[in-house]
Short mmCIF file of C-alpha atoms in Angstrom, two decimals:
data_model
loop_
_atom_site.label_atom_id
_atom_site.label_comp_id
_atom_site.label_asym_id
_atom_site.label_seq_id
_atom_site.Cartn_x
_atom_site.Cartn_y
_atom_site.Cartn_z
CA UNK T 23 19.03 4.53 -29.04
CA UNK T 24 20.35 1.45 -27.97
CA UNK T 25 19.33 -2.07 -29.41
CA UNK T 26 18.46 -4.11 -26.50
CA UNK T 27 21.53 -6.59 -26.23
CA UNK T 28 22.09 -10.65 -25.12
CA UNK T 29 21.47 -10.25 -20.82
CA UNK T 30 24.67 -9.67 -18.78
CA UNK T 31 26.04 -13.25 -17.36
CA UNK T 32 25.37 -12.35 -14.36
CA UNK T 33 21.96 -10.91 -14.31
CA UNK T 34 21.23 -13.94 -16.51
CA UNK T 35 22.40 -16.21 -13.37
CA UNK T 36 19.87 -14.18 -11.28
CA UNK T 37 17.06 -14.72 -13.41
CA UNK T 38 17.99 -18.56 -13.73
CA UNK T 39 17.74 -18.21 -10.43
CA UNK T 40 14.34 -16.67 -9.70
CA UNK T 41 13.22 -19.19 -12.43
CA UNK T 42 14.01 -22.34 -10.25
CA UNK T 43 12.07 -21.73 -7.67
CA UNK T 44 8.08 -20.94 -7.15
CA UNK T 45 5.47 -19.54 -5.61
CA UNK T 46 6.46 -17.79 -1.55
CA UNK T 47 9.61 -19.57 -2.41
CA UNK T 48 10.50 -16.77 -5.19
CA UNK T 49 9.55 -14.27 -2.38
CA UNK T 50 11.89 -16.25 -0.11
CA UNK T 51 14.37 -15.88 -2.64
CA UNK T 52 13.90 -11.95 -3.29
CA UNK T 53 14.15 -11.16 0.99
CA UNK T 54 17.40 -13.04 0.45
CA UNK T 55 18.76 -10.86 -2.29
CA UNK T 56 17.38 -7.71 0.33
CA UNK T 57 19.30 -8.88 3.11
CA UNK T 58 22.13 -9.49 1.32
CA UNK T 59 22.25 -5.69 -0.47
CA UNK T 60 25.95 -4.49 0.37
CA UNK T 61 26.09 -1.56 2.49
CA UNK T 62 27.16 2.00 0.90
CA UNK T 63 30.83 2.60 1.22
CA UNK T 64 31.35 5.25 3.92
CA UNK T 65 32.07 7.71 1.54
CA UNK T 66 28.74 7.63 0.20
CA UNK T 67 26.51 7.52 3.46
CA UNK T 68 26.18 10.93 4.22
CA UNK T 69 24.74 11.67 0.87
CA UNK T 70 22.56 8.87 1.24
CA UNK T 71 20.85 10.89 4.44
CA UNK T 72 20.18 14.21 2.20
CA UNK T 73 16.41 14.01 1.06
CA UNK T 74 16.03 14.08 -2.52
CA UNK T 75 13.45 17.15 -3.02
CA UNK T 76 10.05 16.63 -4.38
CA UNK T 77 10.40 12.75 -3.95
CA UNK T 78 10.22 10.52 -1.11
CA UNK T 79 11.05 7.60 -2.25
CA UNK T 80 12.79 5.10 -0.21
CA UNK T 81 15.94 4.23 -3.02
CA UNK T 82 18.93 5.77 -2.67
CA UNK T 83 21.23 5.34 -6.31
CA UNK T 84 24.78 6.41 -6.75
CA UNK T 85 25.93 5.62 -10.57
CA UNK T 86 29.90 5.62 -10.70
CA UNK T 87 30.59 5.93 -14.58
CA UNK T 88 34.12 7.16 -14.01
CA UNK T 89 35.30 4.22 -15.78
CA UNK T 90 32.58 3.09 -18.47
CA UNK T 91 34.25 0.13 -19.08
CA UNK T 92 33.50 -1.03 -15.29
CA UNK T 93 30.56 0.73 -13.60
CA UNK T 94 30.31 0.93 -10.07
CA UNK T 95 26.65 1.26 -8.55
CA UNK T 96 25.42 1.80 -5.51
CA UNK T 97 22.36 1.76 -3.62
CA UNK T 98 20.80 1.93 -0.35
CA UNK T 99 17.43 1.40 0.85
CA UNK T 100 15.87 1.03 4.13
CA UNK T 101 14.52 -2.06 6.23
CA UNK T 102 11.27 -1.21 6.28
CA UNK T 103 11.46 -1.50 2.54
CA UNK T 104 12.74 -4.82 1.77
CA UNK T 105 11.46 -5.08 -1.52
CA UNK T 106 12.91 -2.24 -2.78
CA UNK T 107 15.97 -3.35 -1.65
CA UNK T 108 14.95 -6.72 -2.94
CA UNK T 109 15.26 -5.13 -6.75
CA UNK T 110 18.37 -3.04 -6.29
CA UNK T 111 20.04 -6.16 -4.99
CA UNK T 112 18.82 -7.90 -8.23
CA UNK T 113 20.41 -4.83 -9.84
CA UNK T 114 23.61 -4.75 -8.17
CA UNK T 115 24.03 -8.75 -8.43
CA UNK T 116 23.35 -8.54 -11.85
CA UNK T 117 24.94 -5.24 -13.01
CA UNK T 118 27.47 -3.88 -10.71
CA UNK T 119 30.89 -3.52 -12.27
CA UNK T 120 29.58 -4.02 -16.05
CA UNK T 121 31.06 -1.78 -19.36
CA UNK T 122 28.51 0.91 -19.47
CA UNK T 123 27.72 -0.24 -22.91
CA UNK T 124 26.27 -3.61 -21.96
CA UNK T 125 24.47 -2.10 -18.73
CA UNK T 126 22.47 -0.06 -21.99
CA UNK T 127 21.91 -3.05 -23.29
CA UNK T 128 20.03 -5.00 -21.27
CA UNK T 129 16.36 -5.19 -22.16
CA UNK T 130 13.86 -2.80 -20.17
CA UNK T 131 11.55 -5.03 -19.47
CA UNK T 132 14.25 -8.48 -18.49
CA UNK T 133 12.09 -8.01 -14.81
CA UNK T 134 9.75 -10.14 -16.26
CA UNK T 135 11.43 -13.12 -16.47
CA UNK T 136 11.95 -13.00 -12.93
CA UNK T 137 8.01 -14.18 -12.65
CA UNK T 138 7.36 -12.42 -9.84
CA UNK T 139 4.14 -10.71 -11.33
CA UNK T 140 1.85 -12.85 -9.49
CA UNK T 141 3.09 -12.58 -6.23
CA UNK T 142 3.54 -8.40 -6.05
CA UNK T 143 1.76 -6.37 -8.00
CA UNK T 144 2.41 -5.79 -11.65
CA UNK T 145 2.15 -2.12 -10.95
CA UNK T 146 4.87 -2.10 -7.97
CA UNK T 147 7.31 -4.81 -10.17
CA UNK T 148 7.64 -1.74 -12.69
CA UNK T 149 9.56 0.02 -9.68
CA UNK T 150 12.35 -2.36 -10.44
CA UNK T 151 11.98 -1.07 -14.44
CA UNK T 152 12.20 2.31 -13.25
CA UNK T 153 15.20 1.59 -10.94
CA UNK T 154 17.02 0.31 -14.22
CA UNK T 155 15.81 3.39 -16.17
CA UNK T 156 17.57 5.84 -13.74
CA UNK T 157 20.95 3.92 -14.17
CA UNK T 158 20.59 4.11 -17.97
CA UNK T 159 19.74 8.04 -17.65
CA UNK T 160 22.67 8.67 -15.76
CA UNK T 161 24.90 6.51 -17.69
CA UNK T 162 23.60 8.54 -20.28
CA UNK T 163 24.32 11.93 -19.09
CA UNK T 164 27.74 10.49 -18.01
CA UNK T 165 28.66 10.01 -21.06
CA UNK B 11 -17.16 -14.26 21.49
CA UNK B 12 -15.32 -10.67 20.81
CA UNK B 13 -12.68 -9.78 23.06
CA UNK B 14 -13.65 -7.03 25.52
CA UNK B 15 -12.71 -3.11 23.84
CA UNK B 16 -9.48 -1.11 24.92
CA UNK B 17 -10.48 0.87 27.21
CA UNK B 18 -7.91 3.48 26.85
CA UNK B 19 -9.18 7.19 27.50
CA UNK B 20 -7.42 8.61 23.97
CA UNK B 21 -10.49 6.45 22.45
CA UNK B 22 -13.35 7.46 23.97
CA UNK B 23 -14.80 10.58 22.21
CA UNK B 24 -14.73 8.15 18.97
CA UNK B 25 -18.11 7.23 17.90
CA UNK B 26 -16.71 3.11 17.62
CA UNK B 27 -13.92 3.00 20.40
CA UNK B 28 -13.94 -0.68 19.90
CA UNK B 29 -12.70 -0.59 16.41
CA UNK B 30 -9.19 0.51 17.36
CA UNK B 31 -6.53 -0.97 20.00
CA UNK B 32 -3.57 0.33 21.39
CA UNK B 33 -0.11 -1.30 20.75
CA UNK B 34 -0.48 -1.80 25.22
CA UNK B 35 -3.49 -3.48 24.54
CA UNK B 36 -2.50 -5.65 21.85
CA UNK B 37 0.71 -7.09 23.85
CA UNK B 38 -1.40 -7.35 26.60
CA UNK B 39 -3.75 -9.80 24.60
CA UNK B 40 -1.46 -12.05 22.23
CA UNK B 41 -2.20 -15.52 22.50
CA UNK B 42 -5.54 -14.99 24.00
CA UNK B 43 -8.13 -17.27 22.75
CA UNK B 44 -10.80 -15.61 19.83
CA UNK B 45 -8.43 -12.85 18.62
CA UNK B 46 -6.44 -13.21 15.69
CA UNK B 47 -3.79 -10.50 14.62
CA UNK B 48 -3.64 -9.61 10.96
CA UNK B 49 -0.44 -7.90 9.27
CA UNK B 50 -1.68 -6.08 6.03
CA UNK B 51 1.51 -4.22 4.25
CA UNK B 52 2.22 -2.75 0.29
CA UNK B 53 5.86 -4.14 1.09
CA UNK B 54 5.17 -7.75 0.33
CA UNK B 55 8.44 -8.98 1.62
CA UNK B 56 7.77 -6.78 5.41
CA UNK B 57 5.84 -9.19 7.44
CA UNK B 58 8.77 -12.08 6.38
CA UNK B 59 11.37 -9.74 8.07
CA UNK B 60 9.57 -9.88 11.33
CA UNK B 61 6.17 -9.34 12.29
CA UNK B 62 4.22 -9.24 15.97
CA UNK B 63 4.30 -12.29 17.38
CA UNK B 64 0.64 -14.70 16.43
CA UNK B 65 0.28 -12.52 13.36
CA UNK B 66 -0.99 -14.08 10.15
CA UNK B 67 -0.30 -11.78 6.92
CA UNK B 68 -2.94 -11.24 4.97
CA UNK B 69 -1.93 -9.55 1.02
CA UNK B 70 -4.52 -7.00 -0.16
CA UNK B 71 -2.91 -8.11 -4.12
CA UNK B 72 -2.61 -11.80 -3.61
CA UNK B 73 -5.34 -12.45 -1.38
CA UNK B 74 -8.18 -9.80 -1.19
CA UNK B 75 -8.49 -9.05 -5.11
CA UNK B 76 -9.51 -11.21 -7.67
CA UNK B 77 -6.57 -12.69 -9.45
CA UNK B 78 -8.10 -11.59 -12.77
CA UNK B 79 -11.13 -9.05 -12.43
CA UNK B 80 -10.17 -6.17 -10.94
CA UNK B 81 -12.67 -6.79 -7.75
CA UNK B 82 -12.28 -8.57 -4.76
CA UNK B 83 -12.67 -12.15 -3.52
CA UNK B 84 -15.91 -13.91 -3.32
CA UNK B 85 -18.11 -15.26 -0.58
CA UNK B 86 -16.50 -18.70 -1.00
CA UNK B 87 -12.57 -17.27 -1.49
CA UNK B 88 -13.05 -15.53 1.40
CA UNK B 89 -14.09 -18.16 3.82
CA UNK B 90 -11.66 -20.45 2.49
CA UNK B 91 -8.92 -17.48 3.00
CA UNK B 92 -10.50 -17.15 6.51
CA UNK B 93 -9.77 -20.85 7.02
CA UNK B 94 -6.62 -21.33 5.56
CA UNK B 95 -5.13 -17.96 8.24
CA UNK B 96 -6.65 -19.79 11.20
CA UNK B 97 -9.64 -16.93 11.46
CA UNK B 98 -13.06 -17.78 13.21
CA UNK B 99 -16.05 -15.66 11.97
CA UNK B 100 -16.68 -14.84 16.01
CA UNK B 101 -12.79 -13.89 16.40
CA UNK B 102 -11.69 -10.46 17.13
CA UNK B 103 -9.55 -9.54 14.17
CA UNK B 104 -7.16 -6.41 14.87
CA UNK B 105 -5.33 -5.51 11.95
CA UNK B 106 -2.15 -3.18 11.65
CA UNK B 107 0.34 -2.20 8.51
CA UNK B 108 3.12 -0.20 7.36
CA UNK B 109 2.92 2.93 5.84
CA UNK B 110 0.55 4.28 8.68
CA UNK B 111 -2.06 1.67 8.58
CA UNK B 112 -3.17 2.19 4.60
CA UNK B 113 -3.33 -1.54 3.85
CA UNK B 114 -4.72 -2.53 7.11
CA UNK B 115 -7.29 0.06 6.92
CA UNK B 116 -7.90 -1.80 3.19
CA UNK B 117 -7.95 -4.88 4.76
CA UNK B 118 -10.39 -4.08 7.01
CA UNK B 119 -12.52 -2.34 4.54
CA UNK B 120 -12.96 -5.35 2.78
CA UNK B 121 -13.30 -7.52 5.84
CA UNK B 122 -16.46 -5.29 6.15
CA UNK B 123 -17.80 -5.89 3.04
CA UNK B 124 -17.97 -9.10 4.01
CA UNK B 125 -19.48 -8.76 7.59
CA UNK B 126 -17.14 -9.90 9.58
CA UNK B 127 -18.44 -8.58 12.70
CA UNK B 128 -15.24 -7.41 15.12
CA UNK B 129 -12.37 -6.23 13.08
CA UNK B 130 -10.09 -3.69 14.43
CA UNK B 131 -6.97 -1.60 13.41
CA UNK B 132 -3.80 -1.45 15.51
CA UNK B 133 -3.00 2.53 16.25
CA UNK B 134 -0.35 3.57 14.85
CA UNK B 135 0.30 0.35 13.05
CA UNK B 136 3.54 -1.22 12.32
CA UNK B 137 5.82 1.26 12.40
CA UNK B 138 4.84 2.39 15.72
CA UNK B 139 5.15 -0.83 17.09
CA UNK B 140 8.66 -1.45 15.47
CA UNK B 141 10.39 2.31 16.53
CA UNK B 142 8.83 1.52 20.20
CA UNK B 143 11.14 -1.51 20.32
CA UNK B 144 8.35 -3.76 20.84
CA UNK B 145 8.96 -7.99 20.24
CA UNK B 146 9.07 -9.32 16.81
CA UNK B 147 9.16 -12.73 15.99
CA UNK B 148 10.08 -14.58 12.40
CA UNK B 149 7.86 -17.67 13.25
CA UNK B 150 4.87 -18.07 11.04
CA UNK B 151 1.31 -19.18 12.64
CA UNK B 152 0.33 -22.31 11.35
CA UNK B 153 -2.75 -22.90 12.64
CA UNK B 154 -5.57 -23.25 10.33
CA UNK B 155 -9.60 -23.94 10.89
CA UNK B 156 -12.01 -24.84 9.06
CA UNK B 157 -16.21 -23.51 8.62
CA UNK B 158 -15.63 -19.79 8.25
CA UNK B 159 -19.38 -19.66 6.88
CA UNK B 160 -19.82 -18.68 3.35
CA UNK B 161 -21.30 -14.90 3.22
CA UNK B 162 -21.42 -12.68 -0.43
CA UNK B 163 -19.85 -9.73 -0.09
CA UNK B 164 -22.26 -6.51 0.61
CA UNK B 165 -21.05 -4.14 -1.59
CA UNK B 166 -23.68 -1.49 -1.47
CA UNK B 167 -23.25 0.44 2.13
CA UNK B 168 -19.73 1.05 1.72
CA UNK B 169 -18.93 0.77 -2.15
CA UNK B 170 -19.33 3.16 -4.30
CA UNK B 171 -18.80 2.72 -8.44
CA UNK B 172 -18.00 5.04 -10.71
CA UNK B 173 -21.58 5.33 -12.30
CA UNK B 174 -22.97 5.64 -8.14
CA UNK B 175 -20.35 8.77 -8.07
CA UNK B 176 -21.35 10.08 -11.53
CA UNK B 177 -25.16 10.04 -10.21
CA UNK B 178 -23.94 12.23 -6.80
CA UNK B 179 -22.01 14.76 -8.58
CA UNK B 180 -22.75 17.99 -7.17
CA UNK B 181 -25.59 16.46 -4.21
CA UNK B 182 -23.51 14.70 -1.93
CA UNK B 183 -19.65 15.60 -0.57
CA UNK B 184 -16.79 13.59 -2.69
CA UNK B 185 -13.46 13.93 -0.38
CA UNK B 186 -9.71 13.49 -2.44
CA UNK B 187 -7.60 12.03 0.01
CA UNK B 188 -4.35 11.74 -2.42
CA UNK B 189 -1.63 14.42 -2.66
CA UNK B 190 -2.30 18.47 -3.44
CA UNK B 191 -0.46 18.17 -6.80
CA UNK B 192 -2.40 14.59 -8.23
CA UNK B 193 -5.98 16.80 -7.10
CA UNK B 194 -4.86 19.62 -9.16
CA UNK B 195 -3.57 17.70 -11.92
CA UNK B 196 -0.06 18.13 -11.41
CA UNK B 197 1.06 14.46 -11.34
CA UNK B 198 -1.15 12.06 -12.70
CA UNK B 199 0.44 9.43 -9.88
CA UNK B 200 2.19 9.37 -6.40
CA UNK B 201 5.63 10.93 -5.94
CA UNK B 202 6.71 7.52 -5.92
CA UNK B 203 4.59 5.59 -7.86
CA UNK B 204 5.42 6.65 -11.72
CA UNK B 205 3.94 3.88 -12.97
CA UNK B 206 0.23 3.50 -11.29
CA UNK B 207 -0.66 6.96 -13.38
CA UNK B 208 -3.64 7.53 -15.39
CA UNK B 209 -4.38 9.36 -19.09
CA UNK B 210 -5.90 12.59 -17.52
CA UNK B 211 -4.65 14.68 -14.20
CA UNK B 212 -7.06 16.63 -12.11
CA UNK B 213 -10.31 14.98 -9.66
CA UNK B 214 -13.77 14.79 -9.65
CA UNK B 215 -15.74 18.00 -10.25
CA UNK B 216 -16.66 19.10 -6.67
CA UNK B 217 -14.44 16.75 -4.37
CA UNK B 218 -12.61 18.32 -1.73
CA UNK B 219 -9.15 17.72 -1.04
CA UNK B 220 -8.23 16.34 2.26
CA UNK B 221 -5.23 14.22 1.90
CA UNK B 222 -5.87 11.00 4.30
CA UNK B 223 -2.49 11.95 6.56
CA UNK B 224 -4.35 14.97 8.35
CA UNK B 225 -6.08 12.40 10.13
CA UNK B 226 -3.24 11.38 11.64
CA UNK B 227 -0.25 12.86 13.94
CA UNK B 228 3.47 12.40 13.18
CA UNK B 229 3.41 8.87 15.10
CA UNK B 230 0.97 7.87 12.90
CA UNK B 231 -2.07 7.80 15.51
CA UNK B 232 -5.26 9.04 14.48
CA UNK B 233 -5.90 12.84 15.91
CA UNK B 234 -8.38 13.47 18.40
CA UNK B 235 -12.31 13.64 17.77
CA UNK B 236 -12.16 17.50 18.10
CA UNK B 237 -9.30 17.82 15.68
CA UNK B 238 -11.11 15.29 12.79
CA UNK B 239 -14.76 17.20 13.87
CA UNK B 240 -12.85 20.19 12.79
CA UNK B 241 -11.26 18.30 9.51
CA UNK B 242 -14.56 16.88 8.16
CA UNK B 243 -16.84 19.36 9.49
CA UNK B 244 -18.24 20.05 6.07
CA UNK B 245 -19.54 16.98 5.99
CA UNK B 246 -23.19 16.41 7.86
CA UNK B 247 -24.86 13.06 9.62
CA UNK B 248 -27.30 13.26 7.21
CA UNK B 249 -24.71 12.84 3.65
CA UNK B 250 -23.93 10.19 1.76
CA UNK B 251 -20.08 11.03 1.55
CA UNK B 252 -18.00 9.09 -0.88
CA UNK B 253 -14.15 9.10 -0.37
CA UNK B 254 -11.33 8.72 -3.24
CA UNK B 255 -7.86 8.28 -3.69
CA UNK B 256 -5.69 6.20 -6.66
CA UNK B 257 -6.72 2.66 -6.16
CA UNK B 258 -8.96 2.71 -2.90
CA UNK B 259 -6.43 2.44 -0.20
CA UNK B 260 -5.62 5.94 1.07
CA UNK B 261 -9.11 6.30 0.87
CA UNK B 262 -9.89 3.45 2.98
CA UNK B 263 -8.37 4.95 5.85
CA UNK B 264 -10.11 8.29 5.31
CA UNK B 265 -13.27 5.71 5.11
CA UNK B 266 -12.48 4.38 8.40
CA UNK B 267 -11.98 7.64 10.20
CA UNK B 268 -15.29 9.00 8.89
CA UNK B 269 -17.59 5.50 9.82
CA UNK B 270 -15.65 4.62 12.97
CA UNK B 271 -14.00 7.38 14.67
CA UNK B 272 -16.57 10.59 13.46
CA UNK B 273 -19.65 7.96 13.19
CA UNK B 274 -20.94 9.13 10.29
CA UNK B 275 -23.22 6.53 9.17
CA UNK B 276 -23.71 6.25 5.09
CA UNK B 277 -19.37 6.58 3.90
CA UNK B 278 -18.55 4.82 0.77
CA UNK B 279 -15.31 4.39 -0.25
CA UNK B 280 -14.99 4.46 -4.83
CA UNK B 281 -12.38 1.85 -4.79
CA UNK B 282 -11.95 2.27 -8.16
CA UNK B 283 -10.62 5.74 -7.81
CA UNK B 284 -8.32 8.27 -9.99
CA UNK B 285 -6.80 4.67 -11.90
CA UNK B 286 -10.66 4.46 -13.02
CA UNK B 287 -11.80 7.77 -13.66
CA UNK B 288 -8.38 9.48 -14.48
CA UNK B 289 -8.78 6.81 -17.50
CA UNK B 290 -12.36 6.91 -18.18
CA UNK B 291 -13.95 8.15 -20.95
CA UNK B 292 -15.99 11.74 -20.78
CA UNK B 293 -16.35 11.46 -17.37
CA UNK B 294 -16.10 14.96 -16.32
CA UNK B 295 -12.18 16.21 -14.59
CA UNK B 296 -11.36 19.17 -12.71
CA UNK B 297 -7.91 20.77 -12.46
CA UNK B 298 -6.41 23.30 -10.64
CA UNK B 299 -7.07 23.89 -6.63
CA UNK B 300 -10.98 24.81 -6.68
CA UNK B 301 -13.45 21.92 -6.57
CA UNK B 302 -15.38 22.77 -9.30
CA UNK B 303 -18.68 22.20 -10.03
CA UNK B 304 -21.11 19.16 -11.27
CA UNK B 305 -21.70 19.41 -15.11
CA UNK B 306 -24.66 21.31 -15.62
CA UNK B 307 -24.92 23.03 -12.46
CA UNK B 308 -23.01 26.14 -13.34
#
């Protein structure tokens, strides 16, 4: 079990962020952070293209825990699902390159702050909680 | 004045050829005067990214549903959403989506339930339109109008609640149109959706499963009249079919197949769906692959 921790700098700068702005201009803001989601490295893309059995969902995730004290993570989504790669940009702005110990840390539900629950629906903004869960399970296993 | 129908041959065994377009047809007609083109996705950042060029987008969460009842707009919310999208109550409204046309379909379920009187869906919706290399534009509509006239919704013919499908059980058909493992219990949710689960796995005693994508073919156009005849077939003029899925979207566009493109004339669509019922308290579940039967009846 670990005690949810202070936010990471830098996903604190991303919800500072997301809190300056309102309304479309938040979902302005979060088609930004899609187009700007770096591409895989090259080693990574064929990977990417194997199907995931018994799931079809659209987020590709590659957790790099080699060294804990600076994660590497990856992700890849496709265009027609720019809000998933909305989140995973969020993710990898805020998280990429962290000690595996303060990636733990941060709190499960620090989407919320982002105040995007009026504009998509609660139900589909827990994606982005799930995303995060996946990176703490494998960080987990890695370990 | 409603714009003439497509004419297209693939359309004419449907009972309402004039409720669906083909991607021809619709370039063929942008800009014309009286038809307004609606973009309805789940991926609220999609129609920002590009969308066909005219189109307004229209959210089923933002705009269609109550921000804090779980129902949809009113009379007055809905004129003034007409209004604010540019959208005359005479203009021909053709609506398309991603993920084969589920939130359009929605969109133009609930369009219905407020009369609008020519609403269409796009075949093969947007992702047709995008892998057949077809324009895109970025540039948002911003023409808006005013007098959309101020009609209640009419729940009744199309809507069905959970206490209307509690009083068919076992006398008219129920259809499942989510996944084989959330009808047998399996998942509680959509392969992807973890989160939009419910407390108890299974349907409702006696519903068939038909998951909504038989209706359609790998392009995401609706199959022919003989291949849905042979789908639904169970299902007589005479029933009072009510159609399911998780939250009412899936089911919508089993809903419009059945009313539009089979004609059958008394489909409801139980919006409130496994999220209701899966949480509901002693109504009755089945699990496993067999309908089951209505309490009582066996």
């Amino acid at each position: 079990m670990t005690v949810p921790g202070p936010m990471p700098e830098a996903l604190a700068e991303v919800v500072s962020d997301f809190a300056d702005v309102q309304g479309q201009d938040k979902l302005a803001l979060l088609l930004e952070f899609a187009n700007e989601l770096p591409p895989l490295p090259a080693t990574l893309e064929e990977a990417a293209m194997e199907p995931v059995p018994e799931c079809q969902s659209p987020l590709f995730l590659h957790v790099d825990a080699g060294d804990r004290e600076h994660v590497r993570l990856y992700f890849s989504a496709p265009a027609e699902a720019p809000t998933t790669r909305g989140f995973a940009a969020i993710l990898a702005a805020g998280l990429d390159g962290l000690p595996a110990a303060e990636i733990l840390a941060v709190p499960d539900d620090f989407y919320a702050d982002l105040g995007l629950a009026k504009l998509i629906s609660p139900l589909r903004l827990r994606g982005m909680s799930a995303m995060l869960t996946r990176i703490k399970r494998r960080l987990r296993e890695a370990a | 004045m409603p714009l003439p129908a497509d004419p297209h041959p693939a359309f004419a065994t449907y009972a309402h050829p004039d409720r669906l377009v083909t991607a021809d047809w619709l370039s063929g007609n942008i800009g014309r005067p009286g038809l307004t083109i609606v973009e309805s996705d789940e991926d609220v950042l999609l129609y920002d990214t590009g969308h066909i060029p005219g189109a307004v987008k229209i959210d089923w969460h933002t705009d269609l549903n109550d921000p804090h009842v779980r129902d949809y707009i009113d009379g007055a919310q809905f004129a003034a959403l007409m209004d604010r999208k540019g959208i005359s109550r005479d203009d021909t409204v053709v609506i398309y989506g991603d993920k084969s046309n589920w939130w359009a379909a929605y969109a133009l379920w609930v369009f219905t339930l407020f009369g609008h009187p020519d609403v269409r869906l796009l075949d093969g919706g947007r992702d047709l339109w995008i892998t057949n290399g077809r324009d895109t534009t970025l540039d948002v509509p911003s023409k808006q109008t005013t007098g959309y006239p101020v009609v209640e919704r009419n729940d009744a013919p199309i809507r069905a609640f959970k206490n209307d499908v509690l009083a068919i059980l076992g006398k008219e058909p129920l259809i499942d149109v989510r996944s084989p493992q959330e009808y047998t219990g399996e998942r509680t949710h959509m392969p992807d959706y973890p989160e939009e689960g419910a407390l108890r796995g299974g349907h409702i005693p006696t519903a068939r499963s038909i998951p909504w994508a038989k209706a359609v073919d790998d392009s995401g156009r609706f199959r022919s009249r003989a291949e849905l005849d042979e789908l639904y077939g169970f299902i007589s003029p005479d029933d009072k079919a009510v159609a399911y899925c998780r939250i009412g979207e899936r089911s919508s566009h089993t809903w419009f197949v059945l009313t539009h493109l089979i004609g059958l004339p008394a489909v409801r669509n139980y919006d409130g769906s496994w999220t209701e019922w899966g949480n509901a308290v002693r109504v009755p579940v089945a699990v496993g692959e067999e309908p089951g039967s209505a309490p009582g009846s066996a």
